[in-house]
PDB file of C-alpha atoms in Angstrom:
ATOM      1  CA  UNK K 161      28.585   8.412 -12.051  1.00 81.00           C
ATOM      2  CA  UNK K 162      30.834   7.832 -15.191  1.00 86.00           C
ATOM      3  CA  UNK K 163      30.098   3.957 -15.066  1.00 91.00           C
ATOM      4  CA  UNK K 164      26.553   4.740 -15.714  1.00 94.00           C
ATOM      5  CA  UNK K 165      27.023   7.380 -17.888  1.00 95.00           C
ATOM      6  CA  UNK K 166      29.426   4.858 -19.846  1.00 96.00           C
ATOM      7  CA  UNK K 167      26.702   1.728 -19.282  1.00 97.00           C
ATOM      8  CA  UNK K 168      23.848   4.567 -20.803  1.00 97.00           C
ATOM      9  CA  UNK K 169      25.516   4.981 -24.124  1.00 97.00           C
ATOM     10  CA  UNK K 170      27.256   1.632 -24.301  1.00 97.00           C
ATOM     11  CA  UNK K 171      23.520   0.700 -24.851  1.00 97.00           C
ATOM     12  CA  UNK K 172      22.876   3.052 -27.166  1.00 97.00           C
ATOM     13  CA  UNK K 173      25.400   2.320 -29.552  1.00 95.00           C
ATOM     14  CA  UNK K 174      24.635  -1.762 -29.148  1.00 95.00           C
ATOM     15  CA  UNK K 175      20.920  -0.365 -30.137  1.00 95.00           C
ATOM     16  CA  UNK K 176      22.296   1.600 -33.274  1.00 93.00           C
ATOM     17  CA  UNK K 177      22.802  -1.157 -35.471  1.00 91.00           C
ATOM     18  CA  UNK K 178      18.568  -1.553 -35.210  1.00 90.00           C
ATOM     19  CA  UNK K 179      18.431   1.300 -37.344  1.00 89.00           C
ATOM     20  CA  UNK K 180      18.305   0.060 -41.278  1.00 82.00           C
ATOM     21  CA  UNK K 181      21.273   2.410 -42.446  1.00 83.00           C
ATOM     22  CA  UNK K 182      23.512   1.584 -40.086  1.00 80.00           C
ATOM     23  CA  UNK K 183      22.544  -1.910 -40.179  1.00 80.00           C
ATOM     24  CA  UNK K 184      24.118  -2.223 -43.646  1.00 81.00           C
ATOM     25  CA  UNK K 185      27.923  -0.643 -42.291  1.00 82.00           C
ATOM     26  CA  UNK K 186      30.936  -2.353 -44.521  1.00 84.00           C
ATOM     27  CA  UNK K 187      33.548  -3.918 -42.752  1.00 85.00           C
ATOM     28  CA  UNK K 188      35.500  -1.181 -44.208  1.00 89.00           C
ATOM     29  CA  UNK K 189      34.054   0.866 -42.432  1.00 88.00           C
ATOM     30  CA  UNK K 190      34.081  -0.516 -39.294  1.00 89.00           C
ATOM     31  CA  UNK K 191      37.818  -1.153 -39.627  1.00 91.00           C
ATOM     32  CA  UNK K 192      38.116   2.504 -39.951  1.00 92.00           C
ATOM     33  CA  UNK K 193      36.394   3.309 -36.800  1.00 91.00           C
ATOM     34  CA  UNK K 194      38.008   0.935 -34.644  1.00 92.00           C
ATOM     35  CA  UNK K 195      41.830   2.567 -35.442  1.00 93.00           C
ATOM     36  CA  UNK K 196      40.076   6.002 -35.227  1.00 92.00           C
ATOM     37  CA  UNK K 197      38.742   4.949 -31.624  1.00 93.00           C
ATOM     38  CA  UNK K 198      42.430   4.968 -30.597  1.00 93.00           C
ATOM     39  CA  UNK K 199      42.544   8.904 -30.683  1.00 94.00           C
ATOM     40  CA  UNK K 200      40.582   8.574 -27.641  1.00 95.00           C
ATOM     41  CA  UNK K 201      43.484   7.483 -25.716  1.00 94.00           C
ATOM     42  CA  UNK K 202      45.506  11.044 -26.326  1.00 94.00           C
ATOM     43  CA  UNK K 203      42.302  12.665 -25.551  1.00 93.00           C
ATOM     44  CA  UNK K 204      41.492  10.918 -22.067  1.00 92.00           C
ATOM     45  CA  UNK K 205      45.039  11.865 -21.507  1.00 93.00           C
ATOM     46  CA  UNK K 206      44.611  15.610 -21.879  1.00 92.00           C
ATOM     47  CA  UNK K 207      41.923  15.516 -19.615  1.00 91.00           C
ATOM     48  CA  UNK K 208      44.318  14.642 -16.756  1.00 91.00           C
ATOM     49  CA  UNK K 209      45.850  17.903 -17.514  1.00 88.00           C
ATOM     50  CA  UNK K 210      43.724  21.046 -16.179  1.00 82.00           C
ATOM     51  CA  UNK K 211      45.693  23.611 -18.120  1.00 89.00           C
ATOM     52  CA  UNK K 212      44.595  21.977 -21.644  1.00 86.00           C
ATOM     53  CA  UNK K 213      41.003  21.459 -20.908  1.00 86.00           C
ATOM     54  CA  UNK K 214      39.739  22.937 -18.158  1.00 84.00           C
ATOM     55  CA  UNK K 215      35.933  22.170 -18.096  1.00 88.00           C
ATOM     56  CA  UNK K 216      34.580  19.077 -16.248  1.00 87.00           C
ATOM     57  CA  UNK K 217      31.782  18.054 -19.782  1.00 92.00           C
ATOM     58  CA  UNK K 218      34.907  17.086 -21.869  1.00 92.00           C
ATOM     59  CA  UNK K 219      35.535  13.848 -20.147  1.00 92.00           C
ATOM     60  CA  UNK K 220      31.959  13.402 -20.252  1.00 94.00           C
ATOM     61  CA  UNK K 221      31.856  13.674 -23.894  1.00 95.00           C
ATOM     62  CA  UNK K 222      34.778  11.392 -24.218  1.00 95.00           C
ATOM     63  CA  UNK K 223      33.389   8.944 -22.631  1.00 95.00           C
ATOM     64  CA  UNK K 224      30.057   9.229 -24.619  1.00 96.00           C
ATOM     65  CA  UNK K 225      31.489   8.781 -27.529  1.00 96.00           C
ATOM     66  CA  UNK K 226      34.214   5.809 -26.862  1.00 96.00           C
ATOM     67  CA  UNK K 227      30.842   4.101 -25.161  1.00 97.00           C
ATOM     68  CA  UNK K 228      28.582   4.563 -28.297  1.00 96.00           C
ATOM     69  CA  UNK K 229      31.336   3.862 -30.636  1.00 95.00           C
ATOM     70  CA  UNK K 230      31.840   0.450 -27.902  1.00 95.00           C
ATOM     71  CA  UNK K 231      28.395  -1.036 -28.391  1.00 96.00           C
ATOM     72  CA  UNK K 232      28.237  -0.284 -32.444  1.00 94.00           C
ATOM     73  CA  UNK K 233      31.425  -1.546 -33.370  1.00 93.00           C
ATOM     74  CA  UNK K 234      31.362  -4.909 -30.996  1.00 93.00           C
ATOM     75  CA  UNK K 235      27.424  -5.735 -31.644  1.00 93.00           C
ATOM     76  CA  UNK K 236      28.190  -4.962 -35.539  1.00 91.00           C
ATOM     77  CA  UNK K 237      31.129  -7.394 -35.457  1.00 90.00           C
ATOM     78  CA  UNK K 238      28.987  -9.685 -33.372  1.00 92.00           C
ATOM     79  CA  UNK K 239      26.253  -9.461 -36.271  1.00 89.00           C
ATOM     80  CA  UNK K 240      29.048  -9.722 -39.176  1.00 88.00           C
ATOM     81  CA  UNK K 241      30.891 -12.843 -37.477  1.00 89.00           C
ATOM     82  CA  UNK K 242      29.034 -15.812 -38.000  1.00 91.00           C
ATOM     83  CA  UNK K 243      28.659 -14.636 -41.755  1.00 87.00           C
ATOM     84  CA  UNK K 244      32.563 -15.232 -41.997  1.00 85.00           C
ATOM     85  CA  UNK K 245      32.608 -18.337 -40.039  1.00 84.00           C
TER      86      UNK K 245
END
């Protein structure tokens, strides 16, 4: 199902940040992928429409990436937080 699919990658991208160069992500950076996230909303949109695209693996891939971009950005905030507190 897509909640599982979305769970799956959710967990991947919360794993991400174990990786050493991603570990080190500026908040620059991360600033810049949480506005750039917000194209997914046009795109989940166009998937409502069957004349634009018309294959059932692009909401799939949507939702792949929106859930791996999910668990990086929010466990990479999580990590950068306390260091601002």
């Amino acid at each position: 199902t897509v909640q599982s699919l979305f769970n799956f990658f959710d967990l991947v991208g919360k794993s991400l940040p174990l990786l050493s160069f991603l570990n080190n992500v500026s908040e620059k950076v991360l600033n810049i992928t949480v506005a750039v996230r917000a194209l997914f909303i046009p795109l989940f949109f166009l998937c409502l429409n069957p004349r634009v695209l018309t294959h059932d693996a692009y909401p799939m891939i949507f939702i792949s990436l929106f859930a791996v971009s999910n668990g990086f950005v929010g466990s990479r905030l999580m990590m950068i937080a306390p260091t601002k507190v």
